[in-house]
Coordinates of C-alpha atoms in Angstrom, one line a residue:
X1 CA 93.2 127.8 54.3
X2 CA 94.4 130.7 56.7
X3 CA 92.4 131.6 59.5
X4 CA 92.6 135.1 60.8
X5 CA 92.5 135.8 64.8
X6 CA 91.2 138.6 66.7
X7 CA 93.3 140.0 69.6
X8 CA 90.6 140.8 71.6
X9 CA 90.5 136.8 72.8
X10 CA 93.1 134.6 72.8
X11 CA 92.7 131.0 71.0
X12 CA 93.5 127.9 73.3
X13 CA 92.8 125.6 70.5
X14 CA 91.5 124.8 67.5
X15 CA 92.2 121.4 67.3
X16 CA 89.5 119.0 68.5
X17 CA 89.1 115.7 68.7
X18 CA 86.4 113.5 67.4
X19 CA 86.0 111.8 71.0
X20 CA 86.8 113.9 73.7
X21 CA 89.6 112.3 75.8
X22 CA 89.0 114.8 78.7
X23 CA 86.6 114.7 81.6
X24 CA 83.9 116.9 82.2
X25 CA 85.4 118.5 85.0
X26 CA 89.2 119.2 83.1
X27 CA 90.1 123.0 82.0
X28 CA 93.0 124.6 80.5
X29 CA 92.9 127.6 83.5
X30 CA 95.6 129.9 82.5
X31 CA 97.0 128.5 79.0
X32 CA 97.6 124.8 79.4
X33 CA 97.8 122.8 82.2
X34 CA 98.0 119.3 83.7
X35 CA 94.6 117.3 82.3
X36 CA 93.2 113.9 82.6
X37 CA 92.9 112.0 79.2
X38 CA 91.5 108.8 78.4
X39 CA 92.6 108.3 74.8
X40 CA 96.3 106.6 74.1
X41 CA 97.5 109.3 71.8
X42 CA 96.4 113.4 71.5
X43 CA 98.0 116.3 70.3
X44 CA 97.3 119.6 71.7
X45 CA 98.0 122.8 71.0
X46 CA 97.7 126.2 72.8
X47 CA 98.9 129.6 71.9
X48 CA 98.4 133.5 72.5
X49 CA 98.4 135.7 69.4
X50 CA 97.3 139.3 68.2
X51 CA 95.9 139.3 64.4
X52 CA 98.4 136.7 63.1
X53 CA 97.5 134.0 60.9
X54 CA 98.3 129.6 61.4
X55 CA 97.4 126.9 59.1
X56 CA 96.8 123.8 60.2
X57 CA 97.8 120.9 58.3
X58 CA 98.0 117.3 59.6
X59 CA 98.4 118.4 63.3
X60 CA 101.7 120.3 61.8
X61 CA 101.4 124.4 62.4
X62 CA 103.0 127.0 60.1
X63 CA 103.1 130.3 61.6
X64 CA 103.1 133.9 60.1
X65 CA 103.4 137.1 61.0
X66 CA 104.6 138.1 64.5
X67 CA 105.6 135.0 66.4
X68 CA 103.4 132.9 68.2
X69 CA 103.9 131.1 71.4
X70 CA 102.8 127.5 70.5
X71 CA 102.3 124.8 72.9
X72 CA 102.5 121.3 71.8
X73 CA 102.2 118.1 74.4
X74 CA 102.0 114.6 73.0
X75 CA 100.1 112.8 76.2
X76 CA 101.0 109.2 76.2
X77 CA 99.2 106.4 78.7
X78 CA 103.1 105.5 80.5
X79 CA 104.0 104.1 83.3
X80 CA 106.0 106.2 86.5
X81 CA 109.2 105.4 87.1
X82 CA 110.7 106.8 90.6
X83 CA 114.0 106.9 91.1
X84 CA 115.4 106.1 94.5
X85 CA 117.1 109.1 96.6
X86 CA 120.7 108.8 98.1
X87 CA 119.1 108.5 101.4
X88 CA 116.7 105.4 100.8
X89 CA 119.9 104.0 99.0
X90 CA 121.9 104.8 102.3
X91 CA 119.5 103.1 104.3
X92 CA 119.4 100.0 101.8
X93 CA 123.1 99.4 102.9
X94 CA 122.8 100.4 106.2
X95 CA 120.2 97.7 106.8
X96 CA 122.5 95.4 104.9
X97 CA 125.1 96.0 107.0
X98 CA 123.3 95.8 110.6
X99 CA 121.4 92.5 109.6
X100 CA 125.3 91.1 108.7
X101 CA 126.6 91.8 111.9
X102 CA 123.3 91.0 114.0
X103 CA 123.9 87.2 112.4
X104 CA 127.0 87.2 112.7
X105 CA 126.7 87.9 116.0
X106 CA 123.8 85.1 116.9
X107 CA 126.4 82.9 115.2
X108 CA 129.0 83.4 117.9
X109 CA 126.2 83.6 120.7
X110 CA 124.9 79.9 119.0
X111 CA 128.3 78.4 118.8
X112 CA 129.6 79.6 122.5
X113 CA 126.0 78.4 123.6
X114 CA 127.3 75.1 122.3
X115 CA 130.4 74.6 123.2
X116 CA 128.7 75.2 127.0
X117 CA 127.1 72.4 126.8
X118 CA 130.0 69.9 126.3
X119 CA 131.3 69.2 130.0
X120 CA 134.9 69.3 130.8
X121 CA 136.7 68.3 133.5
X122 CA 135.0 71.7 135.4
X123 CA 131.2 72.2 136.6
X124 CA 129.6 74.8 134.6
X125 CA 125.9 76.0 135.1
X126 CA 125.7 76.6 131.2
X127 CA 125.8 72.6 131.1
X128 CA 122.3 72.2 131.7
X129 CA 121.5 75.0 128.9
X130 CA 120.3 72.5 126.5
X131 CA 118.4 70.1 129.0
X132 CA 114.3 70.7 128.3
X133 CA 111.8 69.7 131.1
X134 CA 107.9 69.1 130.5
X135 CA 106.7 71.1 132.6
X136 CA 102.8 71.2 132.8
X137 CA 102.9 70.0 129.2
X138 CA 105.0 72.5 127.8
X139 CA 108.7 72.0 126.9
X140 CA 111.1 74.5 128.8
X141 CA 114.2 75.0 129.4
X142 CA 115.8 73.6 133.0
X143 CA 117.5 76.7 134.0
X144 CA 113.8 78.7 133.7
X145 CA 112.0 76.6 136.6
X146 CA 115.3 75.8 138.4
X147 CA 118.4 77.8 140.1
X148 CA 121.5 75.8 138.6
X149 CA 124.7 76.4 141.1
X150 CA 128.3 75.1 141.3
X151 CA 128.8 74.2 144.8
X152 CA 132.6 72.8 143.6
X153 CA 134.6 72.2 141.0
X154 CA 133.0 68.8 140.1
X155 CA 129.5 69.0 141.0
X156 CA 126.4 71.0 140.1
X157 CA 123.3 71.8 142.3
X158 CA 120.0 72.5 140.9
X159 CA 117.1 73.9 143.3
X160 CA 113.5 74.1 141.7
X161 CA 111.3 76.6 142.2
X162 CA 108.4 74.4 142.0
X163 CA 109.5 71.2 143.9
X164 CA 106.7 69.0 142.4
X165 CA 108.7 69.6 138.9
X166 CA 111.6 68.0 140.6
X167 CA 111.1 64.1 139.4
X168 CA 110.1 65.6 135.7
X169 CA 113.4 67.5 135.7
X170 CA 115.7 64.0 136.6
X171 CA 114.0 62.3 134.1
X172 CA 115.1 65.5 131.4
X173 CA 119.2 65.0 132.8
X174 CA 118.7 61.2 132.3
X175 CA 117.3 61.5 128.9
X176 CA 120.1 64.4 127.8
X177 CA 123.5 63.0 126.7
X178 CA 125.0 64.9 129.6
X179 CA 125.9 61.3 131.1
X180 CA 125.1 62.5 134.3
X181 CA 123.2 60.5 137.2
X182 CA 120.9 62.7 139.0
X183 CA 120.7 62.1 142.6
X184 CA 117.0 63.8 143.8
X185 CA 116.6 63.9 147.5
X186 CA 112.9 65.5 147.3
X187 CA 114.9 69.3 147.5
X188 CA 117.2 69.1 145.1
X189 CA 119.0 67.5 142.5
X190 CA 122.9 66.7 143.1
X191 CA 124.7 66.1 140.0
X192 CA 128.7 64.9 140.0
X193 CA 131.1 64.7 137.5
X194 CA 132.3 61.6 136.3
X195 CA 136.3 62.2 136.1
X196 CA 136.8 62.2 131.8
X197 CA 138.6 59.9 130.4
X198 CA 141.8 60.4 127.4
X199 CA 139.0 58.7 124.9
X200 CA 135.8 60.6 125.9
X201 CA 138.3 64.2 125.8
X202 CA 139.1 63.2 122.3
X203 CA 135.8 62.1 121.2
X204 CA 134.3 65.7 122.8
X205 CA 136.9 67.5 121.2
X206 CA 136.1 66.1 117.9
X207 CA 132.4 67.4 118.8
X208 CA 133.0 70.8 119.2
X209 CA 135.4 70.9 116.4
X210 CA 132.6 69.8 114.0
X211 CA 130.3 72.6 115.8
X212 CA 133.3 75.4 115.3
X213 CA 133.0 74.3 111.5
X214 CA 128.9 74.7 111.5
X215 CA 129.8 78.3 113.1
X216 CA 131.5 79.1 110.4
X217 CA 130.3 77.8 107.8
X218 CA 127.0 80.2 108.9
X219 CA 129.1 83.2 108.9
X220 CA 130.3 82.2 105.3
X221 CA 126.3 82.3 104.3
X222 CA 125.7 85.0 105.8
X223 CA 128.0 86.9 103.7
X224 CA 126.7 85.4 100.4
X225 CA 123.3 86.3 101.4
X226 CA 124.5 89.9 101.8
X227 CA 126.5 90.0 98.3
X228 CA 123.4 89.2 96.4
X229 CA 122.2 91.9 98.0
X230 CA 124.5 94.2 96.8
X231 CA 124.2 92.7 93.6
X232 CA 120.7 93.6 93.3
X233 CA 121.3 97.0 94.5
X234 CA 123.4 97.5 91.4
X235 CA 121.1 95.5 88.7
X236 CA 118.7 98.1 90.3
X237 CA 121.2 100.6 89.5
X238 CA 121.0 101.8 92.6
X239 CA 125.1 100.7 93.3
X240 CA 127.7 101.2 90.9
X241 CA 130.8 98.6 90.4
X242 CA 133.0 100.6 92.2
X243 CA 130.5 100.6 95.0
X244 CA 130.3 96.5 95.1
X245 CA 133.9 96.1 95.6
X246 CA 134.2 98.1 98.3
X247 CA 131.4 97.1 100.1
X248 CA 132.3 93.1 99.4
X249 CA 135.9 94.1 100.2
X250 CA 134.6 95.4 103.7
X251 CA 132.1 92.4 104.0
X252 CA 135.1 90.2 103.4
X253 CA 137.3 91.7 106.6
X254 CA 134.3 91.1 108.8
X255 CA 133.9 88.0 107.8
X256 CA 137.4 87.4 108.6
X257 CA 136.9 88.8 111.9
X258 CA 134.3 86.8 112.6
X259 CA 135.6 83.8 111.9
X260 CA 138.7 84.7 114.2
X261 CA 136.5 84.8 116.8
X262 CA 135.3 81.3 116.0
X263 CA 138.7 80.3 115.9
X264 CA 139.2 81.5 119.4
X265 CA 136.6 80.1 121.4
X266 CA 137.0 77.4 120.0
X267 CA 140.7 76.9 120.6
X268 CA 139.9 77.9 124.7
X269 CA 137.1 75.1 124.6
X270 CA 139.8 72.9 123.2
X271 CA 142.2 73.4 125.9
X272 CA 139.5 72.9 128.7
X273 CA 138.5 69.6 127.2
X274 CA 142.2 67.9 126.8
X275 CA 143.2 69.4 130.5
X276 CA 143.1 67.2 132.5

């Protein structure tokens, strides 16, 4: 059945449901606005008119007369989805990248750190890197407590700063696989270099080739661990295709940089140990 309208006061609605889906404190200021709603499903209408006519039939409207302005929202109980801007996703990669080349870089730092420690035929402070002393019941390292020097070519000098550490640091060179014999004078330590011979060169240079491998084999993981990460990006949609090759095209040259580097240090290590 029609219903007729007076212009004098515009109708917000004149649908209204059984349970009301709105809190007490919700209006429609100004034709419709954003409300809160409780129920899973509502329709609701809103309109401005001057003496027309609507039926209203199943939640359907059928105008007459002049037009109406109707207003119809179908409030659903969804969840927000929020899409990422291009700077969040130009931070994603940037931290990708700085975390690839900050391990990469540790990686070289480990492996040089390493190859130190192997003795040649030359006295090196870096030697003693390794060597731990328990020092008033804390593991540290030698070169903390101690001032490591290379008074020649074939002998290293260690002063402590606390000379009562001085018998706990022999019994740290003894127990390292330096195969050094400390000589303690109640000072300082003297250590000499036993001349190498052709077996021990080849048997150190088979060490630091296996530790050259270990340094790269890290960079390789390091790069896999940042592929997945691109990977995600673009099952998040966040990366296209296009965008994945390129940036594992570029993760693939500094890999390949990287391992260069390996490759060098570890051919200069090389030469030290079979000099004789």
């Amino acid at each position: 059945m029609a219903a007729p309208f007076s212009s004098v006061s515009p109708v917000r609605s004149i649908f209204r449901p059984t349970l009301n889906p709105f809190s007490p404190s919700d209006s429609f200021p100004k034709g419709f606005g954003c409300v809160k709603f409780r129920s899973s499903n509502i329709n609701v209408y809103s309109w401005s008119s001057a003496a027309n006519y609507a039926n209203l039939r199943d939640a359907a409207v059928k105008l007459s007369g002049k037009p109406l302005v109707v207003k119809h929202l179908l409030l659903k109980r969804v969840g927000i989805v929020r899409c990422a801007t291009i700077e969040e996703i130009e931070a994603e990669k940037s931290s990708i990248e700085k975390d690839v080349k900050a391990r990469m870089e540790k990686t070289i730092e480990t492996v040089r750190t390493n190859f130190n420690s192997i003795r040649t035929g030359r006295a090196n402070p870096a030697m003693l890197d390794k060597v731990e002393v328990e020092y008033y019941g804390t593991p540290v390292s030698l070169k903390s407590i101690a001032q490591i020097s290379t008074p020649d070519s074939s002998s290293l000098l260690v002063q402590p700063y606390d000379k009562s550490s001085l018998k706990a640091m022999e019994k740290a060179i003894v127990n390292s696989d330096l195969g050094m014999t400390p000589n303690n004078d109640g000072e300082v330590i003297r250590l000499s270099l036993p001349q190498l011979t052709t077996e021990r060169r080849k048997e150190l240079s088979k060490v630091v080739a296996k530790q050259a491998e270990e340094g790269k084999v890290a960079v390789r993981n390091i790069r896999r661990d940042a592929l997945k990460a691109y990977e995600k990006l673009e099952k998040e949609k966040k990366l296209s295709e296009d965008n994945v090759k390129d940036l594992s095209s570029d993760l693939q040259k500094l890999t390949d940089e990287y391992m260069k580097k390996i490759d060098s240090i570890y051919k200069q290590k090389e030469k030290e140990l079979l000099t004789v």
